[in-house]
Amino acid sequence: MGTDENPGRDGTTPEPGRTPEEPRTARPAGPDRPADRRPMPPESRAADRRADGGHAADGAPDGTEPATEADAPEPAMTGRQRLVAGLWPPRLTRAQLIVALLLFILGLGLAIQVRSTSDSSALRGARQEDLVRILDELDNRSQRLTDEQRRLEGQKTELENSSDQAEEARKQTVEKEQQLGVLAGTVAAQGPGINLTINDPTHSVEADKLLDTIQELRAAGAEAIQINDVRIVAGSYVSDVRGGVEVDGKRVAQPYRFKVIGKPEDLEPALNIPGGVVQTLEKEQATVSVSREEKIIVDALREAKRPDYARSSSR
């Protein structure tokens, strides 16, 4: 005897055409009438489950809980999926970071070495003719650089010499200018020399005696002479005037004070020689005194005048 696949609420099978709510009259089964056990249509089974309060829908046919999506077995992962899952997200440790850094440094060193080896291998694999040509070019370049160095050194020497010559010429020009200025009386001068003082109370000393004194000093090596406030130069002159003497047109009052720059050891004896300037002035009732000085300052100046006709012959 078969079992009822979808029994009703009372355990009987509903007849076709009846709803689950309508009761079915039980029909006895006899020996000549088998029990009516036909399968129920799907619509009837669904309605029967709704009538049972959804118990049959929530459970399995045998009363067990139905399987859900969470209880379903997960599909098997492929090898690539397992590899990706193991590599990402990365799980790095401190030791792995240190190893990675060391490997990076090692790779960088190998790359540099390979590059340098490849650069040198270009010459290593060159032919003999190419190597000879490269050596000739290097020799020629070295020779050109040597010649250029010599040329630049020569220019440097010329510039230094010309600069030194120009500086030396400038110094000589300045010195010559000073010397000419001292002789021309346009610049002040100082140096060792003598002070000569002539006091003439009787006014017997005339211009010729002063001129003889100037000539004697020049002959003894005087380089700069000043009488009172008048500078004596090559073109100076002395003349007699009423009651006195003029030097270069300027009246000079007594006592006549001479400032003379030169070698004192030569100037003083030249004035005191027998029959010289001192004895001649003393015969004129004049008083003469001579003293040596380590520093004589001649500060009386003459105005520099440009000659009207004379010109330098070096032009």
Short mmCIF file of C-alpha atoms in Angstrom, two decimals:
data_model
loop_
_atom_site.label_atom_id
_atom_site.label_comp_id
_atom_site.label_asym_id
_atom_site.label_seq_id
_atom_site.Cartn_x
_atom_site.Cartn_y
_atom_site.Cartn_z
CA MET A 1 0.00 0.00 0.00
CA GLY A 2 1.38 3.29 -0.99
CA THR A 3 1.80 6.20 1.42
CA ASP A 4 0.06 9.52 1.15
CA GLU A 5 2.48 12.07 -0.29
CA ASN A 6 0.49 15.08 0.86
CA PRO A 7 -1.96 14.04 3.57
CA GLY A 8 -4.62 16.39 4.56
CA ARG A 9 -5.34 17.81 7.94
CA ASP A 10 -7.20 14.62 9.03
CA GLY A 11 -4.85 12.24 7.32
CA THR A 12 -7.22 11.55 4.37
CA THR A 13 -6.68 12.39 0.77
CA PRO A 14 -9.06 15.03 -0.53
CA GLU A 15 -11.09 14.09 -3.49
CA PRO A 16 -10.71 15.91 -6.72
CA GLY A 17 -12.92 18.88 -6.98
CA ARG A 18 -13.08 19.43 -3.29
CA THR A 19 -11.35 22.11 -1.45
CA PRO A 20 -9.29 21.39 1.62
CA GLU A 21 -11.93 23.10 3.72
CA GLU A 22 -14.71 20.77 2.67
CA PRO A 23 -14.80 17.54 4.67
CA ARG A 24 -14.64 14.31 2.78
CA THR A 25 -16.92 11.40 3.62
CA ALA A 26 -14.85 8.39 4.33
CA ARG A 27 -15.50 5.54 2.01
CA PRO A 28 -14.75 2.16 3.30
CA ALA A 29 -12.42 0.08 1.38
CA GLY A 30 -13.39 -3.39 0.64
CA PRO A 31 -11.71 -6.31 -0.83
CA ASP A 32 -13.10 -5.50 -4.21
CA ARG A 33 -12.59 -1.75 -3.89
CA PRO A 34 -9.12 -0.52 -3.17
CA ALA A 35 -8.62 2.71 -1.37
CA ASP A 36 -8.70 5.81 -3.50
CA ARG A 37 -5.06 6.97 -3.29
CA ARG A 38 -4.55 9.17 -6.30
CA PRO A 39 -1.88 11.92 -6.12
CA MET A 40 -3.07 15.44 -5.46
CA PRO A 41 -2.51 18.16 -8.03
CA PRO A 42 0.07 20.86 -7.20
CA GLU A 43 -2.63 23.48 -6.67
CA SER A 44 -4.31 21.34 -4.06
CA ARG A 45 -1.07 20.64 -2.27
CA ALA A 46 -0.22 24.35 -2.13
CA ALA A 47 -3.68 25.17 -0.78
CA ASP A 48 -3.38 22.41 1.77
CA ARG A 49 -0.09 23.83 2.98
CA ARG A 50 -1.66 27.26 3.34
CA ALA A 51 -4.46 25.70 5.33
CA ASP A 52 -1.97 24.09 7.68
CA GLY A 53 -0.60 27.53 8.62
CA GLY A 54 2.52 27.30 6.50
CA HIS A 55 4.05 24.51 8.56
CA ALA A 56 4.50 22.29 5.61
CA ALA A 57 5.97 25.16 3.60
CA ASP A 58 8.50 26.03 6.30
CA GLY A 59 9.73 22.52 6.81
CA ALA A 60 10.83 19.61 4.73
CA PRO A 61 8.32 16.92 3.64
CA ASP A 62 9.46 14.81 6.53
CA GLY A 63 9.21 17.66 9.07
CA THR A 64 12.86 18.73 9.07
CA GLU A 65 14.07 22.32 8.50
CA PRO A 66 14.73 23.26 4.86
CA ALA A 67 18.27 24.06 3.74
CA THR A 68 19.16 27.77 3.43
CA GLU A 69 21.78 29.63 1.31
CA ALA A 70 24.09 29.97 4.30
CA ASP A 71 24.00 26.20 4.84
CA ALA A 72 24.86 25.60 1.19
CA PRO A 73 28.49 24.38 0.69
CA GLU A 74 30.93 27.00 -0.69
CA PRO A 75 32.25 26.38 -4.17
CA ALA A 76 35.82 25.13 -4.39
CA MET A 77 38.54 27.85 -5.09
CA THR A 78 40.86 27.52 -8.03
CA GLY A 79 44.64 27.63 -7.72
CA ARG A 80 44.86 31.16 -9.10
CA GLN A 81 42.28 32.39 -6.63
CA ARG A 82 44.16 30.80 -3.75
CA LEU A 83 47.43 32.45 -5.00
CA VAL A 84 45.80 35.88 -5.21
CA ALA A 85 44.23 35.45 -1.79
CA GLY A 86 47.65 34.57 -0.34
CA LEU A 87 49.43 37.53 -1.94
CA TRP A 88 46.88 40.30 -1.42
CA PRO A 89 46.53 42.14 0.81
CA PRO A 90 50.25 41.89 1.53
CA ARG A 91 51.29 41.00 5.03
CA LEU A 92 54.88 42.29 5.35
CA THR A 93 57.06 41.89 8.38
CA ARG A 94 60.15 43.83 9.38
CA ALA A 95 62.42 41.01 8.28
CA GLN A 96 60.78 40.94 4.84
CA LEU A 97 61.25 44.68 4.45
CA ILE A 98 64.95 44.41 5.33
CA VAL A 99 65.42 41.56 2.86
CA ALA A 100 63.63 43.56 0.15
CA LEU A 101 65.86 46.58 0.78
CA LEU A 102 69.01 44.47 0.63
CA LEU A 103 67.85 42.88 -2.61
CA PHE A 104 67.16 46.33 -4.09
CA ILE A 105 70.66 47.55 -3.17
CA LEU A 106 72.20 44.39 -4.58
CA GLY A 107 70.28 44.79 -7.83
CA LEU A 108 71.31 48.44 -8.14
CA GLY A 109 74.97 47.54 -7.64
CA LEU A 110 74.75 44.79 -10.25
CA ALA A 111 73.12 47.19 -12.72
CA ILE A 112 75.88 49.78 -12.23
CA GLN A 113 78.57 47.15 -12.63
CA VAL A 114 76.98 45.79 -15.77
CA ARG A 115 76.74 49.29 -17.23
CA SER A 116 80.38 50.10 -16.50
CA THR A 117 81.42 46.75 -17.92
CA SER A 118 79.41 47.42 -21.06
CA ASP A 119 81.08 50.84 -21.46
CA SER A 120 84.57 49.39 -21.23
CA SER A 121 83.64 46.44 -23.38
CA ALA A 122 83.20 48.81 -26.33
CA LEU A 123 86.95 49.45 -26.38
CA ARG A 124 87.76 45.87 -25.48
CA GLY A 125 85.96 44.62 -28.54
CA ALA A 126 87.32 47.29 -30.91
CA ARG A 127 89.67 46.45 -33.72
CA GLN A 128 93.35 47.27 -33.65
CA GLU A 129 92.97 49.93 -36.34
CA ASP A 130 90.23 51.63 -34.33
CA LEU A 131 92.34 51.61 -31.18
CA VAL A 132 95.29 53.13 -33.05
CA ARG A 133 93.04 55.85 -34.47
CA ILE A 134 91.63 56.62 -31.02
CA LEU A 135 95.14 56.87 -29.56
CA ASP A 136 96.20 59.22 -32.37
CA GLU A 137 93.20 61.44 -31.74
CA LEU A 138 93.98 61.53 -28.02
CA ASP A 139 97.61 62.43 -28.73
CA ASN A 140 96.57 65.21 -31.10
CA ARG A 141 94.10 66.58 -28.60
CA SER A 142 96.69 66.48 -25.85
CA GLN A 143 99.17 68.32 -28.07
CA ARG A 144 96.60 70.98 -28.94
CA LEU A 145 95.80 71.47 -25.27
CA THR A 146 99.50 71.77 -24.45
CA ASP A 147 100.00 74.38 -27.17
CA GLU A 148 96.98 76.31 -25.93
CA GLN A 149 98.36 76.22 -22.41
CA ARG A 150 101.70 77.58 -23.58
CA ARG A 151 99.99 80.33 -25.56
CA LEU A 152 97.89 81.38 -22.57
CA GLU A 153 100.92 81.33 -20.30
CA GLY A 154 102.76 83.55 -22.79
CA GLN A 155 99.87 86.01 -22.83
CA LYS A 156 99.82 85.99 -19.06
CA THR A 157 103.56 86.73 -18.93
CA GLU A 158 103.19 89.53 -21.44
CA LEU A 159 100.33 91.05 -19.49
CA GLU A 160 102.28 90.80 -16.26
CA ASN A 161 105.36 92.33 -17.86
CA SER A 162 103.37 95.09 -19.48
CA SER A 163 101.57 95.74 -16.23
CA ASP A 164 104.86 95.80 -14.34
CA GLN A 165 106.38 98.05 -16.97
CA ALA A 166 103.41 100.38 -16.85
CA GLU A 167 103.54 100.49 -13.07
CA GLU A 168 107.27 101.08 -13.10
CA ALA A 169 106.88 103.78 -15.71
CA ARG A 170 104.18 105.41 -13.63
CA LYS A 171 106.41 105.35 -10.57
CA GLN A 172 109.29 106.81 -12.49
CA THR A 173 107.03 109.49 -13.91
CA VAL A 174 105.84 110.44 -10.45
CA GLU A 175 109.40 110.54 -9.14
CA LYS A 176 110.56 112.58 -12.09
CA GLU A 177 107.67 114.95 -11.61
CA GLN A 178 108.63 115.40 -7.97
CA GLN A 179 112.24 116.05 -8.86
CA LEU A 180 111.33 118.58 -11.53
CA GLY A 181 108.83 120.16 -9.17
CA VAL A 182 111.54 120.62 -6.54
CA LEU A 183 113.89 122.18 -9.08
CA ALA A 184 111.14 124.35 -10.53
CA GLY A 185 109.94 125.36 -7.08
CA THR A 186 106.35 124.20 -7.73
CA VAL A 187 106.31 121.65 -4.88
CA ALA A 188 107.49 121.80 -1.30
CA ALA A 189 110.67 120.00 -0.31
CA GLN A 190 112.23 118.74 2.88
CA GLY A 191 115.47 117.11 3.87
CA PRO A 192 118.76 117.70 5.64
CA GLY A 193 120.58 120.97 5.12
CA ILE A 194 121.63 124.20 6.78
CA ASN A 195 120.13 127.42 8.05
CA LEU A 196 122.06 130.55 7.04
CA THR A 197 121.22 133.90 8.65
CA ILE A 198 122.75 137.21 7.48
CA ASN A 199 122.15 140.26 9.66
CA ASP A 200 123.18 143.58 8.02
CA PRO A 201 122.57 146.51 10.42
CA THR A 202 124.62 148.93 8.28
CA HIS A 203 122.83 148.00 5.03
CA SER A 204 126.16 147.35 3.36
CA VAL A 205 125.23 143.98 1.93
CA GLU A 206 124.13 144.53 -1.63
CA ALA A 207 122.47 142.28 -4.19
CA ASP A 208 125.75 141.02 -5.65
CA LYS A 209 126.78 139.61 -2.25
CA LEU A 210 123.51 137.71 -1.92
CA LEU A 211 123.86 136.43 -5.48
CA ASP A 212 127.41 135.20 -4.71
CA THR A 213 126.00 133.36 -1.68
CA ILE A 214 123.33 131.66 -3.83
CA GLN A 215 125.91 130.62 -6.45
CA GLU A 216 128.24 129.22 -3.77
CA LEU A 217 125.42 127.14 -2.29
CA ARG A 218 124.46 125.78 -5.69
CA ALA A 219 128.04 124.88 -6.42
CA ALA A 220 128.19 123.00 -3.08
CA GLY A 221 125.18 120.87 -4.05
CA ALA A 222 122.17 122.77 -2.75
CA GLU A 223 118.96 121.31 -4.17
CA ALA A 224 116.39 123.75 -2.81
CA ILE A 225 116.96 127.31 -1.55
CA GLN A 226 114.54 129.73 0.04
CA ILE A 227 115.33 133.33 1.11
CA ASN A 228 112.77 134.51 3.64
CA ASP A 229 109.51 133.72 1.76
CA VAL A 230 110.90 133.63 -1.79
CA ARG A 231 111.78 130.35 -3.52
CA ILE A 232 115.02 130.45 -5.48
CA VAL A 233 114.90 128.74 -8.87
CA ALA A 234 117.02 128.65 -12.01
CA GLY A 235 115.51 131.86 -13.31
CA SER A 236 115.72 133.81 -10.05
CA TYR A 237 117.44 137.21 -9.97
CA VAL A 238 118.48 139.65 -7.24
CA SER A 239 118.43 143.43 -7.61
CA ASP A 240 119.18 146.46 -5.45
CA VAL A 241 116.42 148.88 -4.56
CA ARG A 242 116.33 151.97 -2.39
CA GLY A 243 116.90 150.83 1.17
CA GLY A 244 117.08 147.12 0.45
CA VAL A 245 117.17 144.18 -1.94
CA GLU A 246 114.58 142.54 -4.15
CA VAL A 247 114.54 138.85 -5.13
CA ASP A 248 112.48 138.04 -8.24
CA GLY A 249 110.77 141.41 -7.89
CA LYS A 250 109.85 140.91 -4.23
CA ARG A 251 111.43 143.09 -1.57
CA VAL A 252 113.31 141.07 1.01
CA ALA A 253 113.84 142.53 4.46
CA GLN A 254 116.75 141.72 6.73
CA PRO A 255 117.85 139.65 8.40
CA TYR A 256 118.20 137.46 5.34
CA ARG A 257 117.31 133.89 6.31
CA PHE A 258 118.40 131.14 3.93
CA LYS A 259 116.86 127.65 4.09
CA VAL A 260 119.02 125.29 2.09
CA ILE A 261 118.45 121.58 1.47
CA GLY A 262 121.51 119.57 0.63
CA LYS A 263 124.35 117.69 2.25
CA PRO A 264 125.30 119.66 5.37
CA GLU A 265 128.87 118.34 5.33
CA ASP A 266 129.39 119.98 1.93
CA LEU A 267 127.34 123.14 2.34
CA GLU A 268 128.82 124.47 5.58
CA PRO A 269 132.52 124.11 4.63
CA ALA A 270 131.80 125.71 1.26
CA LEU A 271 130.61 128.86 3.05
CA ASN A 272 133.43 128.92 5.62
CA ILE A 273 136.40 128.43 3.30
CA PRO A 274 139.08 131.17 3.52
CA GLY A 275 138.07 134.06 1.32
CA GLY A 276 134.63 132.60 0.94
CA VAL A 277 131.12 133.94 1.54
CA VAL A 278 131.31 134.24 5.32
CA GLN A 279 134.59 136.21 5.35
CA THR A 280 133.35 138.47 2.55
CA LEU A 281 130.12 139.30 4.39
CA GLU A 282 131.93 139.87 7.66
CA LYS A 283 134.16 142.42 5.88
CA GLU A 284 130.92 144.29 5.06
CA GLN A 285 130.15 144.53 8.81
CA ALA A 286 127.48 141.80 8.52
CA THR A 287 126.94 139.06 11.06
CA VAL A 288 126.69 135.52 9.63
CA SER A 289 125.58 132.34 11.42
CA VAL A 290 125.45 128.82 9.91
CA SER A 291 123.81 125.76 11.59
CA ARG A 292 123.30 122.24 10.40
CA GLU A 293 119.83 120.69 10.58
CA GLU A 294 118.57 117.16 10.07
CA LYS A 295 115.33 118.42 8.58
CA ILE A 296 114.89 121.58 6.59
CA ILE A 297 111.48 122.41 5.12
CA VAL A 298 111.34 124.60 2.03
CA ASP A 299 107.67 125.45 1.60
CA ALA A 300 107.76 128.62 -0.49
CA LEU A 301 106.30 127.81 -3.92
CA ARG A 302 106.54 129.29 -7.38
CA GLU A 303 103.70 129.33 -9.86
CA ALA A 304 104.27 126.98 -12.75
CA LYS A 305 104.31 128.94 -15.99
CA ARG A 306 103.93 127.45 -19.39
CA PRO A 307 106.65 128.63 -21.74
CA ASP A 308 105.50 130.59 -24.73
CA TYR A 309 107.89 129.15 -27.29
CA ALA A 310 109.80 126.21 -25.82
CA ARG A 311 108.26 122.75 -26.38
CA SER A 312 109.40 119.27 -25.47
CA SER A 313 111.56 117.65 -28.12
CA SER A 314 110.14 114.19 -27.37
CA ARG A 315 106.80 115.00 -29.11
#
